[in-house]
Short mmCIF file of C-alpha atoms in Angstrom, two decimals:
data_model
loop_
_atom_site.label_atom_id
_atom_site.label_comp_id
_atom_site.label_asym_id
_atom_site.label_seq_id
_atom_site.Cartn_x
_atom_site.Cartn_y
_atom_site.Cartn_z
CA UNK A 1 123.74 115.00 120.55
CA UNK A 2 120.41 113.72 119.09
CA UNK A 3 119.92 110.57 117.15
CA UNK A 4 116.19 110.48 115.26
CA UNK A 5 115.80 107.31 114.20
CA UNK A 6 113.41 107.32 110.77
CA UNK A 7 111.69 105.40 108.35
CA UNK A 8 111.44 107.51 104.71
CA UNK A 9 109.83 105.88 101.29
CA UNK A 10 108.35 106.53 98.35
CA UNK A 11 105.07 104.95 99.77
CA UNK A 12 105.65 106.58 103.56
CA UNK A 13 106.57 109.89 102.33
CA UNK A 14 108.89 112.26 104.03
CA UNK A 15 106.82 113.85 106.72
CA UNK A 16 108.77 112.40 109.30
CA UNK A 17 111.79 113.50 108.57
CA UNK A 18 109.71 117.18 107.94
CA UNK A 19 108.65 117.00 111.37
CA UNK A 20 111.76 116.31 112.80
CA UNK A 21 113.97 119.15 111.31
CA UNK A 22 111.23 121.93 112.52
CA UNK A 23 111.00 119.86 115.61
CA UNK A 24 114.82 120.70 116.22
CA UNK A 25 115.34 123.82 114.05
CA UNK A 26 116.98 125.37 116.87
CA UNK A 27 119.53 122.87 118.04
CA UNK A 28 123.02 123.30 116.11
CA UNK A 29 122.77 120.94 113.14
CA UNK A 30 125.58 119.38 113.99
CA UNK A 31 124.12 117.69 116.99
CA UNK A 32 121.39 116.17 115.27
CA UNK A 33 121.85 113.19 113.24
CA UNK A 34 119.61 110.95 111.39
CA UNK A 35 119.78 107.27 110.92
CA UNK A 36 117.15 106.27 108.16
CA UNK A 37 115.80 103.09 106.65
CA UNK A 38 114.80 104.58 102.87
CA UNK A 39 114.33 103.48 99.52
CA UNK A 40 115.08 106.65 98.20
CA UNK A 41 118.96 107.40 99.08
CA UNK A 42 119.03 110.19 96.31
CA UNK A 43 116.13 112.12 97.51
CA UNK A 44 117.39 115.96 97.62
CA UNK A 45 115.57 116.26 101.14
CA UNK A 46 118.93 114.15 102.80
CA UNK A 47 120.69 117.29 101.63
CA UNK A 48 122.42 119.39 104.15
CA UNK A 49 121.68 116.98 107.11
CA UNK A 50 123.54 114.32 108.68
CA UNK A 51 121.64 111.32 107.72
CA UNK A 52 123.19 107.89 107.85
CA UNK A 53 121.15 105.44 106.20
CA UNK A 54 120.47 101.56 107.70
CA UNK A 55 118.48 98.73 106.95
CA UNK A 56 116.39 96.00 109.19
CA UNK A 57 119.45 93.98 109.21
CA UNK A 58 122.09 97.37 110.16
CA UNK A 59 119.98 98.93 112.53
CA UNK A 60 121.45 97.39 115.63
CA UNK A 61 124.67 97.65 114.78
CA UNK A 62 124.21 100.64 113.16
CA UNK A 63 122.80 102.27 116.71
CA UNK A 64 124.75 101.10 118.37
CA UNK A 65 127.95 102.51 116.41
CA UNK A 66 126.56 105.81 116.30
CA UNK A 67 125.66 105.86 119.94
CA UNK A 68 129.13 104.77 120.83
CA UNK A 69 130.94 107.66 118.30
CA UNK A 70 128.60 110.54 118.72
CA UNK A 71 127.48 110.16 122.88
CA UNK A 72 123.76 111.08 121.80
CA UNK A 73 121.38 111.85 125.22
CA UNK A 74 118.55 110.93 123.33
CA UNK A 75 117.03 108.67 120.68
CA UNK A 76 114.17 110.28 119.24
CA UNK A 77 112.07 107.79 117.05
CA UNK A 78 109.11 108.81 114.76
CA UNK A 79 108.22 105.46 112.43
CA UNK A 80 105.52 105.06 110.78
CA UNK A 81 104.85 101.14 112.54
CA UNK A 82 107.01 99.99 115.58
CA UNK A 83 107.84 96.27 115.14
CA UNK A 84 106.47 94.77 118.38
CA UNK A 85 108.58 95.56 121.67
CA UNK A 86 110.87 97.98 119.45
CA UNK A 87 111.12 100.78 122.10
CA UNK A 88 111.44 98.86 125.33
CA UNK A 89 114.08 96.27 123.22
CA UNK A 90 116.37 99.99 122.13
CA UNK A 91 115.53 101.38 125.80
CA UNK A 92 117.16 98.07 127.25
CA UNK A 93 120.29 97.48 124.75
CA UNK A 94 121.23 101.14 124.67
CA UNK A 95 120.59 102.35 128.25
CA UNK A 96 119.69 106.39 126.57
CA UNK A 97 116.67 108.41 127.13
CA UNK A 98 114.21 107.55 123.99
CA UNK A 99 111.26 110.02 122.82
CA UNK A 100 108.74 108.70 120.87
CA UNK A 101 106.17 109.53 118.31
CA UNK A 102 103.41 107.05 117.00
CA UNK A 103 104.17 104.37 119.04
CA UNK A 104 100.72 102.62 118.08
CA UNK A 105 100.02 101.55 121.92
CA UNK A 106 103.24 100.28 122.26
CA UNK A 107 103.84 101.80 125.55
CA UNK A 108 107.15 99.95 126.56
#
């Protein structure tokens, strides 16, 4: 199991999420799962995936639910701007294997 953690608006665009689905077009769909911070809940481009949406105050709890129900080997993160020790805070709470993408020389 996969989690890609994302952040999708109407200012960032969707590209990430883009990326990520032909990133992983070839893993069974039901392995991957999305957790997304978005303004835009009804956008027709959550169709057909398994997106759970979260918010800056959710995400922990949010992670670490999913991590705990779904036994993901990796967290795959792709936001636009990392909040400052983000991926060596979710590599030490959550003990799983995290790939990153603009990480903005954050190299925790």
């Amino acid at each position: 199991m996969y989690l890609i953690r994302l952040d999708i608006s109407r200012k960032i665009g969707t590209g990430h999420l883009r990326r990520m689905s032909h990133l992983t077009n070839k893993i069974a769909s039901n392995n991957i799962f999305f957790l997304v911070n978005t303004d835009n809940k009804n956008n027709i481009i959550f169709n057909n995936k398994n997106v759970i949406f979260t918010d800056k105050k959710n995400e922990l709890y949010d992670y670490k639910s999913l991590l705990n129900k779904l036994n993901c080997k990796f967290i795959i993160l792709d936001l636009l701007h990392y909040p400052d020790k983000y991926i060596e805070n979710i590599k030490k709470i959550f003990e799983t294997k995290i790939i990153s993408f603009h990480e903005y020389e954050d190299y925790s």
